[in-house]
């Protein structure tokens, strides 16, 4: 049986992740919508071929889905990661411009509990909805603008395989024909990147993945509780000190009158 190269899509809800899945696979199998509620509730995948190579694109639930808890999103993304346990050609980290802390945190979770530091070499940041994607100067200016947002983001862009600009406009209305051509050019750019710039990554064993995620989330909740308890203790101590100060002033005032 010939090898199938896996492409994993992750990103925030509304960044055009599902549209990108259609662009790459040359299909309309993934439902596209611009909203804060992800249409992808479970992982979706599609097989396709390019230059004699079989690929499988895997779309995941969107980060920041208003209808899902963070734990649910992480578990669903982890389920998609389990699908690529035998090998991963590339992670496409889909952004719409500005990257949020939530997106960075989710990516770091993937690195810590599913993959490892090697994940950087197999991650391509894909900037969607960039109309000037064929203008290298404008792409470079946008890259500089994005990387200046914060230190973590600068490091991520520096460590990752590449940042690629594409456009994935909707194929409907008067501009349907033009938009379809734009999507085809964007898709070709990404597919050539997969052929010439991407190797195959074999992640660590994922047999106990759910257990590791549960352990991480439990630890995170525990740390949060400890911080809240510490804050509460500090407030209580502050109240006690203030009460002692007032008592001391009252005693001194009473003694002075005597």
PDB file of C-alpha atoms in Angstrom:
ATOM      1  CA  UNK A   1       0.000   0.000   0.000  1.00  0.00           C
ATOM      2  CA  UNK A   2       1.425   3.423  -0.984  1.00  0.00           C
ATOM      3  CA  UNK A   3       2.197   5.973   1.703  1.00  0.00           C
ATOM      4  CA  UNK A   4      -0.363   8.655   2.477  1.00  0.00           C
ATOM      5  CA  UNK A   5       0.996  12.014   3.581  1.00  0.00           C
ATOM      6  CA  UNK A   6      -1.066  13.718   6.277  1.00  0.00           C
ATOM      7  CA  UNK A   7      -1.728  17.450   6.498  1.00  0.00           C
ATOM      8  CA  UNK A   8      -3.187  18.638   9.807  1.00  0.00           C
ATOM      9  CA  UNK A   9      -5.023  21.975   9.894  1.00  0.00           C
ATOM     10  CA  UNK A  10      -5.309  23.867  13.174  1.00  0.00           C
ATOM     11  CA  UNK A  11      -6.402  27.423  13.815  1.00  0.00           C
ATOM     12  CA  UNK A  12      -8.920  29.781  15.283  1.00  0.00           C
ATOM     13  CA  UNK A  13     -12.598  29.643  14.338  1.00  0.00           C
ATOM     14  CA  UNK A  14     -13.294  32.087  11.505  1.00  0.00           C
ATOM     15  CA  UNK A  15      -9.762  32.119  10.069  1.00  0.00           C
ATOM     16  CA  UNK A  16     -10.765  30.193   6.939  1.00  0.00           C
ATOM     17  CA  UNK A  17      -9.465  26.784   7.964  1.00  0.00           C
ATOM     18  CA  UNK A  18     -12.209  24.776   6.250  1.00  0.00           C
ATOM     19  CA  UNK A  19     -11.952  26.956   3.145  1.00  0.00           C
ATOM     20  CA  UNK A  20      -8.234  26.199   3.075  1.00  0.00           C
ATOM     21  CA  UNK A  21      -9.003  22.474   3.290  1.00  0.00           C
ATOM     22  CA  UNK A  22     -11.120  22.850   0.147  1.00  0.00           C
ATOM     23  CA  UNK A  23      -8.403  24.889  -1.563  1.00  0.00           C
ATOM     24  CA  UNK A  24      -5.737  22.260  -0.870  1.00  0.00           C
ATOM     25  CA  UNK A  25      -7.847  19.241  -1.782  1.00  0.00           C
ATOM     26  CA  UNK A  26      -9.510  20.894  -4.776  1.00  0.00           C
ATOM     27  CA  UNK A  27     -12.948  19.950  -3.448  1.00  0.00           C
ATOM     28  CA  UNK A  28     -15.970  21.482  -1.739  1.00  0.00           C
ATOM     29  CA  UNK A  29     -16.242  18.762   0.909  1.00  0.00           C
ATOM     30  CA  UNK A  30     -15.576  21.096   3.848  1.00  0.00           C
ATOM     31  CA  UNK A  31     -18.315  23.511   4.856  1.00  0.00           C
ATOM     32  CA  UNK A  32     -17.136  27.108   4.853  1.00  0.00           C
ATOM     33  CA  UNK A  33     -18.570  29.794   7.112  1.00  0.00           C
ATOM     34  CA  UNK A  34     -17.302  33.062   8.620  1.00  0.00           C
ATOM     35  CA  UNK A  35     -18.507  32.976  12.207  1.00  0.00           C
ATOM     36  CA  UNK A  36     -17.366  32.565  15.812  1.00  0.00           C
ATOM     37  CA  UNK A  37     -19.015  29.144  15.895  1.00  0.00           C
ATOM     38  CA  UNK A  38     -17.029  26.430  14.164  1.00  0.00           C
ATOM     39  CA  UNK A  39     -18.821  24.372  11.532  1.00  0.00           C
ATOM     40  CA  UNK A  40     -16.270  21.603  12.150  1.00  0.00           C
ATOM     41  CA  UNK A  41     -17.476  19.884  15.319  1.00  0.00           C
ATOM     42  CA  UNK A  42     -15.529  16.680  14.732  1.00  0.00           C
ATOM     43  CA  UNK A  43     -12.463  16.053  12.629  1.00  0.00           C
ATOM     44  CA  UNK A  44     -13.116  15.943   8.890  1.00  0.00           C
ATOM     45  CA  UNK A  45     -10.749  14.527   6.308  1.00  0.00           C
ATOM     46  CA  UNK A  46     -10.411  14.178   2.566  1.00  0.00           C
ATOM     47  CA  UNK A  47      -8.001  12.217   0.378  1.00  0.00           C
ATOM     48  CA  UNK A  48      -6.532  13.709  -2.788  1.00  0.00           C
ATOM     49  CA  UNK A  49      -3.552  13.279  -5.077  1.00  0.00           C
ATOM     50  CA  UNK A  50      -0.904  15.671  -6.375  1.00  0.00           C
ATOM     51  CA  UNK A  51       2.000  14.812  -8.684  1.00  0.00           C
ATOM     52  CA  UNK A  52       1.520  11.113  -8.002  1.00  0.00           C
ATOM     53  CA  UNK A  53       1.531  11.530  -4.211  1.00  0.00           C
ATOM     54  CA  UNK A  54      -1.462  10.680  -2.020  1.00  0.00           C
ATOM     55  CA  UNK A  55      -2.392  13.229   0.606  1.00  0.00           C
ATOM     56  CA  UNK A  56      -4.964  13.357   3.369  1.00  0.00           C
ATOM     57  CA  UNK A  57      -6.033  16.760   4.685  1.00  0.00           C
ATOM     58  CA  UNK A  58      -7.476  16.722   8.212  1.00  0.00           C
ATOM     59  CA  UNK A  59      -9.587  19.651   9.403  1.00  0.00           C
ATOM     60  CA  UNK A  60      -9.983  20.114  13.160  1.00  0.00           C
ATOM     61  CA  UNK A  61     -12.476  21.954  15.351  1.00  0.00           C
ATOM     62  CA  UNK A  62     -11.694  25.664  15.552  1.00  0.00           C
ATOM     63  CA  UNK A  63      -9.833  27.172  18.488  1.00  0.00           C
ATOM     64  CA  UNK A  64     -12.064  29.655  20.300  1.00  0.00           C
ATOM     65  CA  UNK A  65     -15.358  28.020  19.299  1.00  0.00           C
ATOM     66  CA  UNK A  66     -17.951  29.827  21.416  1.00  0.00           C
ATOM     67  CA  UNK A  67     -19.996  26.627  21.856  1.00  0.00           C
ATOM     68  CA  UNK A  68     -17.154  24.438  23.131  1.00  0.00           C
ATOM     69  CA  UNK A  69     -15.073  24.429  26.311  1.00  0.00           C
ATOM     70  CA  UNK A  70     -11.282  24.598  25.986  1.00  0.00           C
ATOM     71  CA  UNK A  71     -10.979  21.015  27.240  1.00  0.00           C
ATOM     72  CA  UNK A  72     -13.372  19.783  24.530  1.00  0.00           C
ATOM     73  CA  UNK A  73     -11.477  21.645  21.810  1.00  0.00           C
ATOM     74  CA  UNK A  74      -8.147  20.232  22.984  1.00  0.00           C
ATOM     75  CA  UNK A  75      -9.511  16.692  23.103  1.00  0.00           C
ATOM     76  CA  UNK A  76     -10.950  16.996  19.602  1.00  0.00           C
ATOM     77  CA  UNK A  77      -7.660  18.357  18.247  1.00  0.00           C
ATOM     78  CA  UNK A  78      -5.883  15.497  20.035  1.00  0.00           C
ATOM     79  CA  UNK A  79      -8.200  13.030  18.306  1.00  0.00           C
ATOM     80  CA  UNK A  80      -7.088  14.461  14.976  1.00  0.00           C
ATOM     81  CA  UNK A  81      -3.453  14.148  16.058  1.00  0.00           C
ATOM     82  CA  UNK A  82      -4.058  10.479  16.784  1.00  0.00           C
ATOM     83  CA  UNK A  83      -5.047  10.065  13.134  1.00  0.00           C
ATOM     84  CA  UNK A  84      -1.512  11.083  12.115  1.00  0.00           C
ATOM     85  CA  UNK A  85       0.329   8.895  14.646  1.00  0.00           C
ATOM     86  CA  UNK A  86       2.056   6.965  11.853  1.00  0.00           C
ATOM     87  CA  UNK A  87       3.385  10.066  10.165  1.00  0.00           C
ATOM     88  CA  UNK A  88       2.716  13.736   9.567  1.00  0.00           C
ATOM     89  CA  UNK A  89       3.757  15.627   6.464  1.00  0.00           C
ATOM     90  CA  UNK A  90       2.910  19.086   7.758  1.00  0.00           C
ATOM     91  CA  UNK A  91       0.850  21.066  10.241  1.00  0.00           C
ATOM     92  CA  UNK A  92      -0.795  24.100   8.675  1.00  0.00           C
ATOM     93  CA  UNK A  93      -1.298  26.644  11.467  1.00  0.00           C
ATOM     94  CA  UNK A  94      -3.993  28.804   9.858  1.00  0.00           C
ATOM     95  CA  UNK A  95      -4.125  32.474  10.858  1.00  0.00           C
ATOM     96  CA  UNK A  96      -6.217  35.359   9.607  1.00  0.00           C
ATOM     97  CA  UNK A  97      -3.700  38.040  10.488  1.00  0.00           C
ATOM     98  CA  UNK A  98      -3.359  38.740  14.190  1.00  0.00           C
ATOM     99  CA  UNK A  99      -2.653  35.658  16.339  1.00  0.00           C
ATOM    100  CA  UNK A 100      -4.335  35.490  19.745  1.00  0.00           C
ATOM    101  CA  UNK A 101      -2.844  34.215  22.996  1.00  0.00           C
ATOM    102  CA  UNK A 102      -5.388  31.383  22.893  1.00  0.00           C
ATOM    103  CA  UNK A 103      -4.018  30.195  19.544  1.00  0.00           C
ATOM    104  CA  UNK A 104      -0.429  30.340  20.783  1.00  0.00           C
ATOM    105  CA  UNK A 105      -1.363  28.461  23.956  1.00  0.00           C
ATOM    106  CA  UNK A 106      -3.105  25.697  21.977  1.00  0.00           C
ATOM    107  CA  UNK A 107      -0.098  25.312  19.698  1.00  0.00           C
ATOM    108  CA  UNK A 108       2.218  25.119  22.713  1.00  0.00           C
ATOM    109  CA  UNK A 109      -0.033  22.457  24.255  1.00  0.00           C
ATOM    110  CA  UNK A 110       0.330  20.388  21.097  1.00  0.00           C
ATOM    111  CA  UNK A 111       4.087  20.743  21.377  1.00  0.00           C
ATOM    112  CA  UNK A 112       4.205  19.843  25.078  1.00  0.00           C
ATOM    113  CA  UNK A 113       1.783  16.935  25.389  1.00  0.00           C
ATOM    114  CA  UNK A 114       1.480  15.487  21.883  1.00  0.00           C
ATOM    115  CA  UNK A 115       4.560  16.268  19.848  1.00  0.00           C
ATOM    116  CA  UNK A 116       7.907  17.769  20.887  1.00  0.00           C
ATOM    117  CA  UNK A 117      10.321  20.517  19.818  1.00  0.00           C
ATOM    118  CA  UNK A 118      10.520  18.924  16.347  1.00  0.00           C
ATOM    119  CA  UNK A 119       7.006  20.187  15.680  1.00  0.00           C
ATOM    120  CA  UNK A 120       8.464  23.540  14.602  1.00  0.00           C
ATOM    121  CA  UNK A 121      10.203  21.976  11.611  1.00  0.00           C
ATOM    122  CA  UNK A 122       6.922  20.489  10.440  1.00  0.00           C
ATOM    123  CA  UNK A 123       4.695  23.519  10.948  1.00  0.00           C
ATOM    124  CA  UNK A 124       3.845  26.035   8.253  1.00  0.00           C
ATOM    125  CA  UNK A 125       2.011  29.191   9.274  1.00  0.00           C
ATOM    126  CA  UNK A 126      -0.595  29.913   6.595  1.00  0.00           C
ATOM    127  CA  UNK A 127      -1.844  33.496   6.461  1.00  0.00           C
ATOM    128  CA  UNK A 128      -5.262  33.417   4.772  1.00  0.00           C
ATOM    129  CA  UNK A 129      -7.381  36.130   3.122  1.00  0.00           C
ATOM    130  CA  UNK A 130      -4.352  38.105   2.004  1.00  0.00           C
ATOM    131  CA  UNK A 131      -5.335  39.611  -1.345  1.00  0.00           C
ATOM    132  CA  UNK A 132      -1.767  40.647  -2.224  1.00  0.00           C
ATOM    133  CA  UNK A 133      -0.401  37.129  -1.671  1.00  0.00           C
ATOM    134  CA  UNK A 134       1.430  37.165  -5.028  1.00  0.00           C
ATOM    135  CA  UNK A 135       3.309  40.363  -4.122  1.00  0.00           C
ATOM    136  CA  UNK A 136       6.427  39.231  -2.234  1.00  0.00           C
ATOM    137  CA  UNK A 137       7.128  42.715  -0.880  1.00  0.00           C
ATOM    138  CA  UNK A 138       3.633  43.041   0.603  1.00  0.00           C
ATOM    139  CA  UNK A 139       3.909  39.530   2.040  1.00  0.00           C
ATOM    140  CA  UNK A 140       7.183  40.416   3.743  1.00  0.00           C
ATOM    141  CA  UNK A 141       5.683  43.621   5.157  1.00  0.00           C
ATOM    142  CA  UNK A 142       2.741  41.670   6.541  1.00  0.00           C
ATOM    143  CA  UNK A 143       5.098  39.094   8.062  1.00  0.00           C
ATOM    144  CA  UNK A 144       7.011  41.867   9.835  1.00  0.00           C
ATOM    145  CA  UNK A 145       3.765  43.377  11.092  1.00  0.00           C
ATOM    146  CA  UNK A 146       2.546  40.046  12.480  1.00  0.00           C
ATOM    147  CA  UNK A 147       5.878  39.143  14.087  1.00  0.00           C
ATOM    148  CA  UNK A 148       6.067  42.464  15.941  1.00  0.00           C
ATOM    149  CA  UNK A 149       2.901  41.733  17.936  1.00  0.00           C
ATOM    150  CA  UNK A 150       4.696  39.913  20.743  1.00  0.00           C
ATOM    151  CA  UNK A 151       7.880  38.041  21.584  1.00  0.00           C
ATOM    152  CA  UNK A 152       6.266  34.583  21.556  1.00  0.00           C
ATOM    153  CA  UNK A 153       4.944  35.146  18.066  1.00  0.00           C
ATOM    154  CA  UNK A 154       8.320  36.332  16.807  1.00  0.00           C
ATOM    155  CA  UNK A 155       9.891  33.111  18.108  1.00  0.00           C
ATOM    156  CA  UNK A 156       7.165  30.956  16.551  1.00  0.00           C
ATOM    157  CA  UNK A 157       7.613  32.528  13.111  1.00  0.00           C
ATOM    158  CA  UNK A 158      11.389  32.188  13.380  1.00  0.00           C
ATOM    159  CA  UNK A 159      11.271  28.524  14.422  1.00  0.00           C
ATOM    160  CA  UNK A 160       8.555  27.294  12.034  1.00  0.00           C
ATOM    161  CA  UNK A 161       9.193  25.891   8.572  1.00  0.00           C
ATOM    162  CA  UNK A 162       7.713  28.867   6.759  1.00  0.00           C
ATOM    163  CA  UNK A 163       5.014  31.533   6.698  1.00  0.00           C
ATOM    164  CA  UNK A 164       2.995  31.436   3.475  1.00  0.00           C
ATOM    165  CA  UNK A 165       0.419  33.986   2.341  1.00  0.00           C
ATOM    166  CA  UNK A 166      -2.632  32.841   0.386  1.00  0.00           C
ATOM    167  CA  UNK A 167      -6.136  34.016  -0.407  1.00  0.00           C
ATOM    168  CA  UNK A 168      -9.222  31.834  -0.151  1.00  0.00           C
ATOM    169  CA  UNK A 169     -12.201  33.999  -1.178  1.00  0.00           C
ATOM    170  CA  UNK A 170     -15.678  32.437  -1.308  1.00  0.00           C
ATOM    171  CA  UNK A 171     -16.674  30.907  -4.646  1.00  0.00           C
ATOM    172  CA  UNK A 172     -20.057  32.553  -5.020  1.00  0.00           C
ATOM    173  CA  UNK A 173     -21.729  35.620  -6.499  1.00  0.00           C
ATOM    174  CA  UNK A 174     -20.427  37.693  -9.406  1.00  0.00           C
ATOM    175  CA  UNK A 175     -16.788  37.118  -8.549  1.00  0.00           C
ATOM    176  CA  UNK A 176     -17.111  33.322  -8.396  1.00  0.00           C
ATOM    177  CA  UNK A 177     -14.987  32.670 -11.503  1.00  0.00           C
ATOM    178  CA  UNK A 178     -12.226  35.075 -10.462  1.00  0.00           C
ATOM    179  CA  UNK A 179     -12.241  33.812  -6.881  1.00  0.00           C
ATOM    180  CA  UNK A 180     -11.996  30.230  -8.081  1.00  0.00           C
ATOM    181  CA  UNK A 181      -8.854  31.131 -10.048  1.00  0.00           C
ATOM    182  CA  UNK A 182      -7.392  32.885  -6.990  1.00  0.00           C
ATOM    183  CA  UNK A 183      -8.040  29.794  -4.881  1.00  0.00           C
ATOM    184  CA  UNK A 184      -6.384  27.575  -7.488  1.00  0.00           C
ATOM    185  CA  UNK A 185      -3.244  29.748  -7.461  1.00  0.00           C
ATOM    186  CA  UNK A 186      -3.209  29.670  -3.646  1.00  0.00           C
ATOM    187  CA  UNK A 187      -3.676  25.904  -3.629  1.00  0.00           C
ATOM    188  CA  UNK A 188      -0.846  25.406  -6.108  1.00  0.00           C
ATOM    189  CA  UNK A 189       1.451  27.508  -3.924  1.00  0.00           C
ATOM    190  CA  UNK A 190       0.730  25.337  -0.879  1.00  0.00           C
ATOM    191  CA  UNK A 191       0.991  22.046  -2.771  1.00  0.00           C
ATOM    192  CA  UNK A 192       4.391  22.963  -4.210  1.00  0.00           C
ATOM    193  CA  UNK A 193       5.491  23.844  -0.688  1.00  0.00           C
ATOM    194  CA  UNK A 194       4.429  20.363   0.458  1.00  0.00           C
ATOM    195  CA  UNK A 195       6.392  18.744  -2.373  1.00  0.00           C
ATOM    196  CA  UNK A 196       9.623  20.711  -2.153  1.00  0.00           C
ATOM    197  CA  UNK A 197       9.902  22.030   1.423  1.00  0.00           C
ATOM    198  CA  UNK A 198       8.261  19.430   3.663  1.00  0.00           C
ATOM    199  CA  UNK A 199       9.539  16.120   5.004  1.00  0.00           C
ATOM    200  CA  UNK A 200       7.650  13.506   7.003  1.00  0.00           C
ATOM    201  CA  UNK A 201       7.455  13.640  10.791  1.00  0.00           C
ATOM    202  CA  UNK A 202       6.782  10.645  13.026  1.00  0.00           C
ATOM    203  CA  UNK A 203       5.416  11.903  16.376  1.00  0.00           C
ATOM    204  CA  UNK A 204       5.924  10.176  19.692  1.00  0.00           C
ATOM    205  CA  UNK A 205       3.615   7.332  20.708  1.00  0.00           C
ATOM    206  CA  UNK A 206       0.075   8.598  21.196  1.00  0.00           C
ATOM    207  CA  UNK A 207      -1.253   5.522  22.995  1.00  0.00           C
ATOM    208  CA  UNK A 208      -1.801   7.408  26.277  1.00  0.00           C
ATOM    209  CA  UNK A 209      -2.718  10.713  24.693  1.00  0.00           C
ATOM    210  CA  UNK A 210      -6.067  11.239  26.457  1.00  0.00           C
ATOM    211  CA  UNK A 211      -4.456  10.394  29.791  1.00  0.00           C
ATOM    212  CA  UNK A 212      -1.722  12.982  29.237  1.00  0.00           C
ATOM    213  CA  UNK A 213      -4.253  15.628  28.241  1.00  0.00           C
ATOM    214  CA  UNK A 214      -6.389  14.903  31.309  1.00  0.00           C
ATOM    215  CA  UNK A 215      -3.306  15.062  33.533  1.00  0.00           C
ATOM    216  CA  UNK A 216      -2.243  18.382  32.024  1.00  0.00           C
ATOM    217  CA  UNK A 217      -5.688  19.945  32.399  1.00  0.00           C
ATOM    218  CA  UNK A 218      -6.023  18.670  35.990  1.00  0.00           C
ATOM    219  CA  UNK A 219      -2.651  20.184  36.845  1.00  0.00           C
ATOM    220  CA  UNK A 220      -3.659  23.454  35.207  1.00  0.00           C
ATOM    221  CA  UNK A 221      -6.890  23.601  37.244  1.00  0.00           C
ATOM    222  CA  UNK A 222      -4.944  22.772  40.425  1.00  0.00           C
ATOM    223  CA  UNK A 223      -2.419  25.553  39.794  1.00  0.00           C
ATOM    224  CA  UNK A 224      -5.248  28.011  39.161  1.00  0.00           C
ATOM    225  CA  UNK A 225      -6.923  26.975  42.433  1.00  0.00           C
ATOM    226  CA  UNK A 226      -3.647  27.325  44.346  1.00  0.00           C
ATOM    227  CA  UNK A 227      -3.156  30.823  42.935  1.00  0.00           C
ATOM    228  CA  UNK A 228      -6.710  31.769  43.898  1.00  0.00           C
ATOM    229  CA  UNK A 229      -6.180  30.363  47.418  1.00  0.00           C
ATOM    230  CA  UNK A 230      -2.920  32.298  47.713  1.00  0.00           C
ATOM    231  CA  UNK A 231      -4.626  35.490  46.618  1.00  0.00           C
ATOM    232  CA  UNK A 232      -7.429  34.882  49.125  1.00  0.00           C
ATOM    233  CA  UNK A 233      -4.859  34.257  51.887  1.00  0.00           C
ATOM    234  CA  UNK A 234      -3.016  37.469  50.999  1.00  0.00           C
ATOM    235  CA  UNK A 235      -6.269  39.444  51.140  1.00  0.00           C
ATOM    236  CA  UNK A 236      -7.152  37.910  54.523  1.00  0.00           C
ATOM    237  CA  UNK A 237      -3.680  38.717  55.869  1.00  0.00           C
ATOM    238  CA  UNK A 238      -4.023  42.267  54.592  1.00  0.00           C
ATOM    239  CA  UNK A 239      -7.357  42.603  56.416  1.00  0.00           C
ATOM    240  CA  UNK A 240      -5.804  41.240  59.636  1.00  0.00           C
ATOM    241  CA  UNK A 241      -2.871  43.660  59.387  1.00  0.00           C
ATOM    242  CA  UNK A 242      -5.230  46.569  58.801  1.00  0.00           C
ATOM    243  CA  UNK A 243      -7.318  45.529  61.826  1.00  0.00           C
ATOM    244  CA  UNK A 244      -4.161  45.285  63.966  1.00  0.00           C
ATOM    245  CA  UNK A 245      -3.058  48.723  62.773  1.00  0.00           C
ATOM    246  CA  UNK A 246      -6.389  50.287  63.700  1.00  0.00           C
ATOM    247  CA  UNK A 247      -6.322  48.517  67.086  1.00  0.00           C
ATOM    248  CA  UNK A 248      -2.797  49.817  67.733  1.00  0.00           C
ATOM    249  CA  UNK A 249      -3.872  53.366  66.861  1.00  0.00           C
ATOM    250  CA  UNK A 250      -6.920  53.076  69.124  1.00  0.00           C
ATOM    251  CA  UNK A 251      -4.822  51.813  72.079  1.00  0.00           C
ATOM    252  CA  UNK A 252      -2.255  54.590  71.641  1.00  0.00           C
ATOM    253  CA  UNK A 253      -5.013  57.177  71.388  1.00  0.00           C
ATOM    254  CA  UNK A 254      -6.631  55.876  74.595  1.00  0.00           C
ATOM    255  CA  UNK A 255      -3.305  55.874  76.476  1.00  0.00           C
ATOM    256  CA  UNK A 256      -2.577  59.403  75.276  1.00  0.00           C
ATOM    257  CA  UNK A 257      -5.872  60.670  76.692  1.00  0.00           C
ATOM    258  CA  UNK A 258      -5.063  59.051  80.056  1.00  0.00           C
TER     259      UNK A 258
END
